Coordinates of C-alpha atoms and ligand atoms in Angstrom, one line a residue:
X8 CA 41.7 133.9 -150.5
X9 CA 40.7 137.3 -151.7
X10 CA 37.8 139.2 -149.8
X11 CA 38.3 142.5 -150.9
X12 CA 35.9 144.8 -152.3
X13 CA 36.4 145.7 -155.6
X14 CA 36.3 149.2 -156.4
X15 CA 32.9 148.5 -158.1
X16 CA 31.5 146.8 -155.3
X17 CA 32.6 150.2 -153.5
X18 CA 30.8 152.2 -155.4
X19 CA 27.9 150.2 -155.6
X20 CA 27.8 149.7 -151.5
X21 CA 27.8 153.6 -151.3
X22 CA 24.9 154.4 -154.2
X23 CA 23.2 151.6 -151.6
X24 CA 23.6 152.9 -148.3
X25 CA 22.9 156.3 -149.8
X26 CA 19.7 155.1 -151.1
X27 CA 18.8 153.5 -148.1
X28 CA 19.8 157.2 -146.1
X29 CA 17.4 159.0 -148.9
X30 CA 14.3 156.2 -149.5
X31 CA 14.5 153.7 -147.1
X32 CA 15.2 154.8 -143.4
X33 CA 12.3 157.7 -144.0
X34 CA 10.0 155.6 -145.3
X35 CA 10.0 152.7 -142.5
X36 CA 7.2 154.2 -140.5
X37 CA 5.0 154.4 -143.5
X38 CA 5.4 151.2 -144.4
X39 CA 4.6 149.8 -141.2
X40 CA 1.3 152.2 -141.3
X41 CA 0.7 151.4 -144.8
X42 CA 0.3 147.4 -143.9
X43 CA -1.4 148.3 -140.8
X44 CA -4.0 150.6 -142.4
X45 CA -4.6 147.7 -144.8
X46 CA -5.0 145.5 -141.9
X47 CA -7.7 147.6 -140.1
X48 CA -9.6 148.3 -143.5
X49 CA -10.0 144.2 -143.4
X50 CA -7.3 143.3 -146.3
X51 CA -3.6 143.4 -145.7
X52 CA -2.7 141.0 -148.6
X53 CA -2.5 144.1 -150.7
X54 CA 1.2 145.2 -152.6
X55 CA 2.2 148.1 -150.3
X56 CA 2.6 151.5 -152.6
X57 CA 6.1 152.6 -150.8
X58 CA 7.4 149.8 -152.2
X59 CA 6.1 150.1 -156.2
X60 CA 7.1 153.4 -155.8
X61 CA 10.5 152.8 -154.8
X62 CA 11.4 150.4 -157.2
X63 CA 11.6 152.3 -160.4
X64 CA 13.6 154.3 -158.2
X65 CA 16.5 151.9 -157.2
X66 CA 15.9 150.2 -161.2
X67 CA 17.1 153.7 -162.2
X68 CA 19.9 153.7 -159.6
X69 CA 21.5 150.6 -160.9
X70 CA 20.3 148.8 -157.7
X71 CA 18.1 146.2 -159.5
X72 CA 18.8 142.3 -159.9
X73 CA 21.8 142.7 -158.1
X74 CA 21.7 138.9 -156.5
X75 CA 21.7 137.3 -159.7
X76 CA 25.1 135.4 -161.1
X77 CA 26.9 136.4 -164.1
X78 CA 24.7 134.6 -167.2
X79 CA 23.5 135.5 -170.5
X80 CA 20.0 136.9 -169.2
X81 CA 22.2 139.5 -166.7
X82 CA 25.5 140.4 -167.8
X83 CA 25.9 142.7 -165.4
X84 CA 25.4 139.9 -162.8
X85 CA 27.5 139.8 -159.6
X86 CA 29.6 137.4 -157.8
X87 CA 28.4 135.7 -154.4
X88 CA 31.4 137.8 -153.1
X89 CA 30.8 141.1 -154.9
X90 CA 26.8 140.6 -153.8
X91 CA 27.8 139.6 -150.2
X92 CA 28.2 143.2 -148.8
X93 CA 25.1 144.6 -151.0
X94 CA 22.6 142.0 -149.3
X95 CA 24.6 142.8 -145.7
X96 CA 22.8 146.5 -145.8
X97 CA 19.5 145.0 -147.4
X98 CA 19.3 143.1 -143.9
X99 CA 19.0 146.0 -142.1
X100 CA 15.7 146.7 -143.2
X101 CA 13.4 143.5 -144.0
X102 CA 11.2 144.5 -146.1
X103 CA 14.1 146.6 -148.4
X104 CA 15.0 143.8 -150.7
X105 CA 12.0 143.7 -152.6
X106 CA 12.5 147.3 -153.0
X107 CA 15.6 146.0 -155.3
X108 CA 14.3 142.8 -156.6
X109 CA 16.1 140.7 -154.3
X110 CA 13.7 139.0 -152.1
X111 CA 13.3 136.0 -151.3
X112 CA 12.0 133.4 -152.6
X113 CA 11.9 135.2 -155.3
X114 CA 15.8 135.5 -156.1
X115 CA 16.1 131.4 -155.0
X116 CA 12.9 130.7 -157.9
X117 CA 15.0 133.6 -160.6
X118 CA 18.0 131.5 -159.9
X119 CA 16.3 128.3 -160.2
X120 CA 14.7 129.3 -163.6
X121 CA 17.7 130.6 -164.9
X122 CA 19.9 127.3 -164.5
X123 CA 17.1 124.7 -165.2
X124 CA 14.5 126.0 -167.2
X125 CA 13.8 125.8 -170.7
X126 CA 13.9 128.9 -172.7
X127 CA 10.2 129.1 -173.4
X128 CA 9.9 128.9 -169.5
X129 CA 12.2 131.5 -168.9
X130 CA 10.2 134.0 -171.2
X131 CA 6.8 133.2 -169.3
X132 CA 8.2 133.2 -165.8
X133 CA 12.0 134.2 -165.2
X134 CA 11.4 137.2 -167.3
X135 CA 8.3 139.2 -165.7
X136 CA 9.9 137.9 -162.3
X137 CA 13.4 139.7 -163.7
X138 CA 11.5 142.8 -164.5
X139 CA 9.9 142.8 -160.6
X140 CA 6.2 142.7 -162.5
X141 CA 5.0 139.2 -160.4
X142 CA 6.2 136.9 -157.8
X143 CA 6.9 133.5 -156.7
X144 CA 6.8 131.1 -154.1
X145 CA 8.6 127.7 -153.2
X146 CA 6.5 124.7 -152.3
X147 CA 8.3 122.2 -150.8
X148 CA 8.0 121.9 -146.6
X149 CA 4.2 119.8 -146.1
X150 CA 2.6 119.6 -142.8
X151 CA 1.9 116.0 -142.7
X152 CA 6.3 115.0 -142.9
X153 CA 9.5 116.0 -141.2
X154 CA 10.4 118.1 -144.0
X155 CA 13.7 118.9 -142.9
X156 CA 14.5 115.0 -144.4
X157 CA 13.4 116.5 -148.1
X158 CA 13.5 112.8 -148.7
X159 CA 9.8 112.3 -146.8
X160 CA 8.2 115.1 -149.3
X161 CA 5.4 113.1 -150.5
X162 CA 3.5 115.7 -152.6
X163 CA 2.7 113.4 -155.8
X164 CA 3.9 114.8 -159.5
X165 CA 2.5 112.2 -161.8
X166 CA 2.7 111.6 -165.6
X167 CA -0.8 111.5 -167.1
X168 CA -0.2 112.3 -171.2
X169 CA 1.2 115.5 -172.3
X170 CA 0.9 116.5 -168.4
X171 CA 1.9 116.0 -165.1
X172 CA -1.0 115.4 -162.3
X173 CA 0.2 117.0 -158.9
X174 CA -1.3 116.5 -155.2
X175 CA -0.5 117.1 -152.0
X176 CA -0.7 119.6 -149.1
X177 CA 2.2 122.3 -148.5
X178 CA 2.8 125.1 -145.7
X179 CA 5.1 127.8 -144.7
X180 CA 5.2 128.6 -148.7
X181 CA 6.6 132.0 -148.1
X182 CA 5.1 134.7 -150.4
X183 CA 2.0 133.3 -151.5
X184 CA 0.0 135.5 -149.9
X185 CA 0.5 138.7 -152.4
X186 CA -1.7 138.8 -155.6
X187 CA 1.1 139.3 -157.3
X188 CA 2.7 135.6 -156.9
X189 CA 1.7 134.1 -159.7
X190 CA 3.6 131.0 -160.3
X191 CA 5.2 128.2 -157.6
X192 CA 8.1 126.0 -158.1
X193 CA 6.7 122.5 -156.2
X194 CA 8.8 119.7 -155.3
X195 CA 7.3 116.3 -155.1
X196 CA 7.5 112.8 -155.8
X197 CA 7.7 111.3 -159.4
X198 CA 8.5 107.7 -158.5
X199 CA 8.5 106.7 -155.2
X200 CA 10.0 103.2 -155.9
X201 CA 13.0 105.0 -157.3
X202 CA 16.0 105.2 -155.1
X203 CA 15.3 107.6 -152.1
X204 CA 17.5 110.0 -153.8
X205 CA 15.7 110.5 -157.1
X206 CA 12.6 110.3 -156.2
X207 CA 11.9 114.0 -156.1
X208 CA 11.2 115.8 -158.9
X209 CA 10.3 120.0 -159.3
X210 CA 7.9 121.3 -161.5
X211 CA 6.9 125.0 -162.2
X212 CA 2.9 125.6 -161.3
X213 CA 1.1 128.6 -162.7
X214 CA -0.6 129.8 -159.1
X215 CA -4.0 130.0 -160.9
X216 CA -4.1 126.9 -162.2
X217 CA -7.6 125.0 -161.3
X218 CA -7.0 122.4 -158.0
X219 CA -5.3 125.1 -156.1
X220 CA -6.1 126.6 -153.1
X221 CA -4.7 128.8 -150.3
X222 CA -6.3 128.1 -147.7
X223 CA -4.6 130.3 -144.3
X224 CA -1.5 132.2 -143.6
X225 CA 1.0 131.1 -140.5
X226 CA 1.9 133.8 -138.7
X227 CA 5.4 134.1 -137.0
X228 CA 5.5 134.9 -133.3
X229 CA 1.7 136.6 -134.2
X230 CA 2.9 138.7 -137.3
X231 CA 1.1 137.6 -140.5
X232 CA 4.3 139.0 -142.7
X233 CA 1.5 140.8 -145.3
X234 CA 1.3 141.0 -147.7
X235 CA 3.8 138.6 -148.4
X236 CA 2.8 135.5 -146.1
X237 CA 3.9 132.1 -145.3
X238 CA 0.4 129.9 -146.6
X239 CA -0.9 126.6 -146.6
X240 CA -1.5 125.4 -150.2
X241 CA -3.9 122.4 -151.4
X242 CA -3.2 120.9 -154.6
X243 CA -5.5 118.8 -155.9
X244 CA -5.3 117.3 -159.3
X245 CA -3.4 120.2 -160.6
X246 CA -2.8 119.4 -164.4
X247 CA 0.2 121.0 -165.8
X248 CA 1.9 120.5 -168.8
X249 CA 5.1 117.6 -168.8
X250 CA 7.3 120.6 -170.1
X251 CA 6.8 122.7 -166.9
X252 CA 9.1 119.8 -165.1
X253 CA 12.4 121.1 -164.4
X254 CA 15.7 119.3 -166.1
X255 CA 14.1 116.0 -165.5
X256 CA 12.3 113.5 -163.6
X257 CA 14.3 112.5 -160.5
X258 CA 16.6 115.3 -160.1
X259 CA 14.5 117.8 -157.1
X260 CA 17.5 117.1 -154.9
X261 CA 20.3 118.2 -157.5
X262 CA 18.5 121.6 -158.6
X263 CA 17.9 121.8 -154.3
X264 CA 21.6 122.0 -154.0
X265 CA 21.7 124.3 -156.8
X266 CA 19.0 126.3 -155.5
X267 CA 19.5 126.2 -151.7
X268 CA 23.5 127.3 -152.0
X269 CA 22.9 131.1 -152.9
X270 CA 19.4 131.1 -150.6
X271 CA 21.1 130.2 -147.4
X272 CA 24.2 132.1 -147.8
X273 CA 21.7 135.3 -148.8
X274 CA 19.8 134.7 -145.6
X275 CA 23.7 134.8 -143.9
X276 CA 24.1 138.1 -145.3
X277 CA 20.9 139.7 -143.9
X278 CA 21.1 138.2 -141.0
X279 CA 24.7 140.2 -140.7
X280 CA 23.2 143.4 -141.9
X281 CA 20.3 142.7 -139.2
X282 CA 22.8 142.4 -136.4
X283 CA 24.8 145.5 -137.6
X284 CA 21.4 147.2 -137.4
X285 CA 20.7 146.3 -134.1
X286 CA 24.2 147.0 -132.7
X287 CA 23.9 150.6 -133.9
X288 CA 20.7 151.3 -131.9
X289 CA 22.7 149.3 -128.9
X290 CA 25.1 151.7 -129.5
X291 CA 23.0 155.1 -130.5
X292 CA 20.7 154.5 -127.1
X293 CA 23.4 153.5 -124.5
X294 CA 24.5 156.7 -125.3
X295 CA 21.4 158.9 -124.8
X296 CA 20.1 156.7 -121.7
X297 CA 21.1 157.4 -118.2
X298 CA 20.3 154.7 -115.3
X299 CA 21.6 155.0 -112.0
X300 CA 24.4 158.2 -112.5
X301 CA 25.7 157.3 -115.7
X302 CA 24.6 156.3 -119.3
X303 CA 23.9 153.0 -120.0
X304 CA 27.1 152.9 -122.8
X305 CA 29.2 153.3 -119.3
X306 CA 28.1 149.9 -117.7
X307 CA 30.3 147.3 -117.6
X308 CA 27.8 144.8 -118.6
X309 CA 26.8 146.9 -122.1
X310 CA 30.4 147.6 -122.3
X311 CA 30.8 144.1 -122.6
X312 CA 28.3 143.1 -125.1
X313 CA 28.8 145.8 -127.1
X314 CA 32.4 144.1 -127.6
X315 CA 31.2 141.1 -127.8
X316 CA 28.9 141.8 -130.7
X317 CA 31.3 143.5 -132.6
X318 CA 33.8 140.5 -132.4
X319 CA 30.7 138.2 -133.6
X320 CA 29.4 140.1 -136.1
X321 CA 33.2 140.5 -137.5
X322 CA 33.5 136.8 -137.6
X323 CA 30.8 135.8 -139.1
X324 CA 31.2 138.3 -141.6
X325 CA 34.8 136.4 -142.8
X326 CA 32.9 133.5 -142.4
X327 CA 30.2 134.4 -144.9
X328 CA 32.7 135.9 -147.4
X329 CA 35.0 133.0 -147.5
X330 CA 31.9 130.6 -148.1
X331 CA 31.0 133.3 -150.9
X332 CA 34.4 133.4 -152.4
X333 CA 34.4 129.3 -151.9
X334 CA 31.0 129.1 -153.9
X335 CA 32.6 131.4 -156.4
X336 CA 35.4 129.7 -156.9
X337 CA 35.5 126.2 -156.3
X338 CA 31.4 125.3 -156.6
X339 CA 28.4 125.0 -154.2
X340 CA 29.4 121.7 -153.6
X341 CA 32.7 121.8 -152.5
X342 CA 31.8 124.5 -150.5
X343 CA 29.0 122.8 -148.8
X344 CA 30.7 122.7 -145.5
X345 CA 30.9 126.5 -145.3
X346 CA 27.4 127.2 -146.2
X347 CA 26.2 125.0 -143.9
X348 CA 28.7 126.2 -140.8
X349 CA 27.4 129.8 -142.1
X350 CA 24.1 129.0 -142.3
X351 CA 24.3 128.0 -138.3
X352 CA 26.2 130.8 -136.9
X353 CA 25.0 133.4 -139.1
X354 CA 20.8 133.6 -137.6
X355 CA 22.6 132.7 -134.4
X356 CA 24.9 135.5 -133.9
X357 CA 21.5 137.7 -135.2
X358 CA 19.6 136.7 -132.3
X359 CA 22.1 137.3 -129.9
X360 CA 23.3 140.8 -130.8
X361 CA 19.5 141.1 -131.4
X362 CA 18.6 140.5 -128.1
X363 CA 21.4 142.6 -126.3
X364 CA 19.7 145.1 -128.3
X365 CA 16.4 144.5 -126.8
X366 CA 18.1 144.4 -123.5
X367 CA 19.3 148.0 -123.5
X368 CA 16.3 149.0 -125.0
X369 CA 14.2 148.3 -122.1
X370 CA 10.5 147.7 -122.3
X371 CA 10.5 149.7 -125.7
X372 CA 12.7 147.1 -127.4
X373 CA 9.7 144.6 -127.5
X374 CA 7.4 147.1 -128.9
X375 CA 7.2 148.0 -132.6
X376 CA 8.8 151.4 -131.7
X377 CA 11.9 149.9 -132.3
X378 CA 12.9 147.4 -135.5
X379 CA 14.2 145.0 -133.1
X380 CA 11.2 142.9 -131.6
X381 CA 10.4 142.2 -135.6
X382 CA 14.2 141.6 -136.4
X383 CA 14.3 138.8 -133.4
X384 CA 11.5 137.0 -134.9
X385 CA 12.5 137.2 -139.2
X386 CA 16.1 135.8 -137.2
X387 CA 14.4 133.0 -135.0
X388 CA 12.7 131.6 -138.4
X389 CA 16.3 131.3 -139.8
X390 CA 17.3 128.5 -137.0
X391 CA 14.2 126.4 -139.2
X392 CA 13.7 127.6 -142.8
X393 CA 15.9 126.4 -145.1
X394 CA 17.2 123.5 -142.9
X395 CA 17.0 123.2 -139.1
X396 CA 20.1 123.9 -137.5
X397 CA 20.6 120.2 -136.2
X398 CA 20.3 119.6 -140.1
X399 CA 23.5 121.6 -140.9
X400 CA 25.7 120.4 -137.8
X401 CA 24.9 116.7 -139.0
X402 CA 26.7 117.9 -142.3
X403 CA 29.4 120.2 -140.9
X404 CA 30.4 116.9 -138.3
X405 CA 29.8 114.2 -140.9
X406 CA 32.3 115.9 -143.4
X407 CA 34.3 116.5 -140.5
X408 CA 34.6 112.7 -139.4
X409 CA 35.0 111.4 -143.2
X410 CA 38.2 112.9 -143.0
X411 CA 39.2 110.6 -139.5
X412 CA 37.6 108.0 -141.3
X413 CA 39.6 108.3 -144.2
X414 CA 43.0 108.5 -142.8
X415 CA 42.3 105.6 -140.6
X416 CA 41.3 103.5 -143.7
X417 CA 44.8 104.6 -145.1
Ligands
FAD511 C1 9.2 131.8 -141.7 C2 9.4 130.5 -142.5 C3 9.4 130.6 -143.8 C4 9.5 129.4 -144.6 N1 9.5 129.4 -146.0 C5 9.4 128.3 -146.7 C6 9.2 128.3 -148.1 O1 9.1 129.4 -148.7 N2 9.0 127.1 -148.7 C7 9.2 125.9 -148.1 O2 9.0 124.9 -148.7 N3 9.4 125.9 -146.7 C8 9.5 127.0 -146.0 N4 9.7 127.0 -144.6 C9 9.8 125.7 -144.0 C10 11.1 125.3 -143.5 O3 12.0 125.1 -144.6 C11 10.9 124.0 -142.7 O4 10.2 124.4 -141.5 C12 12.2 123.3 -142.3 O5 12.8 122.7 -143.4 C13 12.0 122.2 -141.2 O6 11.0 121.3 -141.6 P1 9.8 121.0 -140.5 O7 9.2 122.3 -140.1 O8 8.9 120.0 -141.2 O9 10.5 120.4 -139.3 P2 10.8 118.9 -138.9 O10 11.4 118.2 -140.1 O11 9.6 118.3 -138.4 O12 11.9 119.0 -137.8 C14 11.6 119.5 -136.5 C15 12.8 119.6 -135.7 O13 13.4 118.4 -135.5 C16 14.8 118.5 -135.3 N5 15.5 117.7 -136.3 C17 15.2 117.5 -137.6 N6 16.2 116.8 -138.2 C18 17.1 116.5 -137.2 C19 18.3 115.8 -137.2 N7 18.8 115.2 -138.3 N8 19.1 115.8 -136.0 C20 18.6 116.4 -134.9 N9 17.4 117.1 -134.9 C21 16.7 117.1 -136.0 C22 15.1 120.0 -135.5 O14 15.2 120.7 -134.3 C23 13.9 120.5 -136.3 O15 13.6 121.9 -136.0 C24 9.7 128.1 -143.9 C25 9.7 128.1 -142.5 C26 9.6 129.3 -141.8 C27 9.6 129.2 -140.3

């Protein structure tokens, strides 16, 4: 195995962290104010202007698109391996991915576009979402089911003519709330006699299609997340043409595996870049703070996390670029068990370094003063969205075990 950066990837991680020293790190106060001023003057679910003026920006830097995989639409596409330490410093600063086009959902729906839509899909949705000029959302978790078993979905996709039907209630569909999401990717059931595995289908729903409507945002720990959002969606007899279904009735859990691969190991990246973050104000204040004689850095106890982080964050890291190099090499699916073990340690590892950062912050670490108090709620969301983490250890030990239980059939 081969983690090294390549001297591209060098160059590109410095142009990014410089960018992020020049645009981003200034500008996080005024985004924060921004939203909030929105907020008071009764409408947060407004596109914030740091961010449209940043992006033609990092476009002109070369810091655009940089998520998506080699293919004909982006040539200059990177690897899950080159891309790995890119995201990393993107998760240092939530809200800085958009800033680059690589946000999610919006990189999981590019992604899903680009391997199964049809061309004359691509041109209508994949390409204004390429050029940053709308967004997206991913409808899949419903209140009504356990949705980690994507099996229970029971949104209803059904062939009428020339078009497909579609009901059903969805939540936690994350980004719906700007004006700019125009289009959703919905999973649901096609035939629920069918097998339990191909059942599911995926269809792509122009957002202002009549049936539709968004009906409340969920906050997280009390922060609405404007204007991007995680809403409730009603869909009621939403006719869409048969040609928006993706690759084919029956097949929602194979373009899931597709889709889900690169999303979870993107979330692993932040999440590491979030952690860093956090350890560098651990690191920055124990210095400055003095408590009983001597500075905080010269406890023991902060001594000891500090070490402790910096092991963590350093394993997790290998972790994540092995199951990056894995994806890249041998497939998402053989490397299934290493997005999944990522995809556990990665948010949990966050929230730990997190909250030793919190710790040594005192009082002021829960405030918004500091990044962290947000940071330790995006990571707590990670333990649910896009699989629990009971989900993922089922996998990791059933994979595990089919090994046992194939040597003992032997
Ligand atoms: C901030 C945020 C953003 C999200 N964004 C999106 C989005 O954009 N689109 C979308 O479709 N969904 C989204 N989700 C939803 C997320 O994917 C689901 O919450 C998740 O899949 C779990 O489904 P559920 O909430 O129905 O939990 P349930 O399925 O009801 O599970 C509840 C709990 O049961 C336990 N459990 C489940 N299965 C097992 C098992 N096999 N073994 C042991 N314990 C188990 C776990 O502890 C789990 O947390 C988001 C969620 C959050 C919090």
């Amino acid at each position: 195995m081969q983690f090294d950066y390549t001297p591209n990837v060098r160059l590109m991680q410095q142009r990014l962290l410089a960018f992020f020293d020049e645009h981003i790190y200034p500008n996080e106060a005024r985004y924060l104010e921004e939203i909030r001023t929105n907020r008071q003057a009764g409408n947060a679910w407004v596109p914030t202007r740091v961010i449209e003026e940043l992006k033609p920006l990092a476009r002109k830097a070369g810091l655009w698109n940089l998520f998506l995989p080699r293919s004909t639409r982006a040539p200059e596409g990177l690897t899950n391996l080159e891309y790995a330490p890119l995201c990393e410093i993107m998760g240092r600063v939530p809200w800085s991915p958009e800033v680059f086009n690589c946000s999610a959902p919006d990189t999981g729906n590019m992604e899903t576009l680009e391997r199964y839509a049809t061309e004359a899909l691509k041109d209508r949705w994949l390409e204004p979402l390429l050029h940053g000029e709308i967004r997206s959302a991913f409808l899949m978790t419903e209140p009504a089911v356990a949705s980690s078993d994507a099996t229970n979905i029971a949104c209803r996709i059904e062939r009428d003519g020339d078009h497909y039907v579609v009901n059903g209630t969805k939540w936690w569909s994350s980004g719906a709330g700007d004006p700019r999401c125009k289009v959703y990717i919905v999973m649901g059931k096609t035939d629920p006699d069918a097998p339990r595995h191909a059942q599911q289908s995926m269809i792509v729903v122009p957002a202002d299609t009549p049936g539709i409507t968004v009906k409340r945002f969920l906050p997280v720990y009390g922060y609405d997340d404007a204007p991007h959002g995680h809403m409730e969606i009603e869909l009621r007899d939403v006719r869409v043409l048969a040609s928006n279904l993706l690759l084919g009735e029956g097949r929602g859990f194979e373009i899931a595996q597709g889709r889900l691969g690169p999303g979870r190991i993107h979330h692993c990246m932040r999440s590491i870049g979030a952690a860093e973050r956090a350890l560098e104000l651990m690191c920055t204040r124990s210095l400055e703070r003095v408590a009983f004689g001597k500075p905080l850095g010269e406890h023991g106890v902060t001594q000891e996390r500090i070490a402790q982080a910096r092991c963590e964050i350093e394993m997790t890291r290998l972790l994540t670029l092995k199951a990056a190099y894995m994806m890249d090499t041998v497939g998402n699916k053989a490397a299934r068990a290493e997005i999944a073990m990522i995809k556990v340690v990665a948010p949990n590892m966050a929230l730990k370094v997190i909250d030793w950062a919190i710790q040594l912050h005192g009082a002021a670490g829960v405030s918004d003063d500091f990044p962290l108090a947000y940071a330790w709620a995006n990571q707590r969301t990670l333990r649910l969205a896009d699989g629990p983490d009971e989900v993922h250890r089922n996998a990791i030990a059933r994979l595990e075990l089919a090994r046992y239980r194939r040597t003992r059939s032997a």
